[in-house]
CSV table of C-alpha atoms in Angstrom, one decimal:
chain,number,residue,atom,x,y,z
A,7,MET,CA,-11.9,-35.4,58.3
A,8,SER,CA,-11.1,-37.1,55.0
A,9,MET,CA,-14.3,-35.7,53.5
A,10,VAL,CA,-13.3,-32.1,54.5
A,11,LEU,CA,-9.8,-32.7,53.1
A,12,ALA,CA,-11.2,-33.9,49.8
A,13,ALA,CA,-13.6,-30.9,49.6
A,14,SER,CA,-10.8,-28.5,50.5
A,15,THR,CA,-8.5,-30.1,47.8
A,16,ARG,CA,-11.3,-29.8,45.3
A,17,SER,CA,-11.8,-26.2,46.1
A,18,TRP,CA,-8.1,-25.5,45.7
A,19,MET,CA,-8.1,-27.3,42.4
A,20,PHE,CA,-11.1,-25.2,41.2
A,21,VAL,CA,-9.2,-22.0,42.3
A,22,ILE,CA,-6.0,-23.1,40.4
A,23,VAL,CA,-7.9,-24.0,37.3
A,24,ALA,CA,-9.8,-20.7,37.4
A,25,LEU,CA,-6.5,-18.9,37.9
A,26,VAL,CA,-4.9,-20.6,34.9
A,27,LEU,CA,-8.0,-19.8,32.8
A,28,VAL,CA,-7.9,-16.2,33.9
A,29,MET,CA,-4.2,-15.9,33.2
A,30,GLY,CA,-4.7,-17.5,29.7
A,31,SER,CA,-7.5,-15.0,29.0
A,32,CYS,CA,-5.2,-12.1,30.1
A,33,LEU,CA,-2.4,-13.3,27.8
A,34,ALA,CA,-4.9,-13.6,24.9
A,35,VAL,CA,-6.2,-10.0,25.5
A,36,ILE,CA,-2.6,-8.7,25.6
A,37,TYR,CA,-1.7,-10.6,22.4
A,38,SER,CA,-4.9,-9.4,20.7
A,39,SER,CA,-4.1,-5.7,21.7
A,40,PHE,CA,-0.5,-6.0,20.5
A,41,GLU,CA,-1.6,-7.6,17.2
A,42,THR,CA,-4.3,-4.9,16.7
A,43,ARG,CA,-1.8,-2.1,17.3
A,44,ARG,CA,0.7,-3.7,14.9
A,45,LEU,CA,-1.9,-4.1,12.2
A,46,VAL,CA,-3.1,-0.6,12.6
A,47,ALA,CA,0.4,0.8,12.3
A,48,THR,CA,1.0,-1.3,9.2
A,49,HIS,CA,-2.3,-0.1,7.7
A,50,GLN,CA,-1.4,3.5,8.3
A,51,ARG,CA,2.1,3.0,6.8
A,52,LEU,CA,0.5,1.4,3.7
A,53,GLN,CA,-2.0,4.2,3.4
A,54,LEU,CA,0.9,6.7,3.4
A,55,ASP,CA,2.7,4.6,0.8
A,56,ASN,CA,-0.4,4.6,-1.3
A,57,ASN,CA,-0.8,8.3,-1.1
A,58,ALA,CA,2.8,8.9,-2.1
A,59,MET,CA,2.3,6.5,-5.0
A,60,GLN,CA,-0.8,8.3,-6.1
A,61,VAL,CA,1.1,11.6,-6.1
A,62,GLU,CA,3.9,10.0,-8.1
A,63,TRP,CA,1.5,8.5,-10.6
A,64,GLY,CA,-0.1,11.9,-11.2
A,65,GLN,CA,3.4,13.4,-11.7
A,66,LEU,CA,4.3,10.6,-14.1
A,67,LEU,CA,1.1,11.2,-16.1
A,68,LEU,CA,1.9,14.9,-16.3
A,69,GLU,CA,5.5,14.1,-17.4
A,70,GLN,CA,4.2,11.6,-20.0
A,71,SER,CA,1.9,14.2,-21.5
A,72,THR,CA,4.7,16.8,-21.6
A,73,TRP,CA,7.2,14.5,-23.3
A,74,GLY,CA,4.6,13.4,-25.9
A,75,SER,CA,3.1,16.8,-26.7
A,76,TYR,CA,2.9,17.6,-30.4
A,77,ASN,CA,4.7,20.9,-29.9
A,78,ARG,CA,7.7,19.1,-28.3
A,79,VAL,CA,7.8,16.4,-31.0
A,80,GLU,CA,7.7,19.0,-33.7
A,81,GLN,CA,10.5,21.0,-32.1
A,82,LEU,CA,12.7,17.9,-31.7
A,83,ALA,CA,12.0,16.8,-35.3
A,84,GLY,CA,13.1,20.2,-36.6
A,85,ALA,CA,16.1,20.6,-34.3
A,86,LYS,CA,17.6,17.0,-34.2
A,87,LEU,CA,16.3,15.5,-37.5
A,88,LYS,CA,16.3,18.7,-39.6
A,89,MET,CA,12.7,17.9,-40.6
A,90,ARG,CA,10.2,20.6,-41.7
A,91,VAL,CA,6.7,20.9,-42.9
A,92,PRO,CA,6.7,20.6,-46.7
A,93,SER,CA,5.5,23.5,-48.8
A,94,PRO,CA,2.3,22.9,-50.8
A,95,ASN,CA,4.1,22.4,-54.1
A,96,GLU,CA,6.3,19.7,-52.5
A,97,ILE,CA,3.3,17.6,-51.4
A,98,VAL,CA,2.5,14.7,-53.8
A,99,MET,CA,-0.9,13.0,-53.6
A,100,VAL,CA,-0.7,9.3,-54.2
A,101,GLU,CA,-3.9,7.4,-55.2
A,102,PRO,CA,-4.3,3.7,-54.9
């Protein structure tokens, strides 16, 4: 009878250990799925941010080229600084 009781106890211990391992595995799968979804959501948000920054970068490049255009600089020099292109007789050539 003692032998049967020991075998029965061993069987129950095996079942309990297997149950604990299965539950641990379930929790690991749940955590892994959660972490994957969180990382995918973060990745998508970062891609959207990157796209928005690329658009802004293009707009800034366009704005920079507009502000630095020769025509605009010439207009500002004439309007604000009262500068003008010298006539040919006002140009003096300096030689070293």
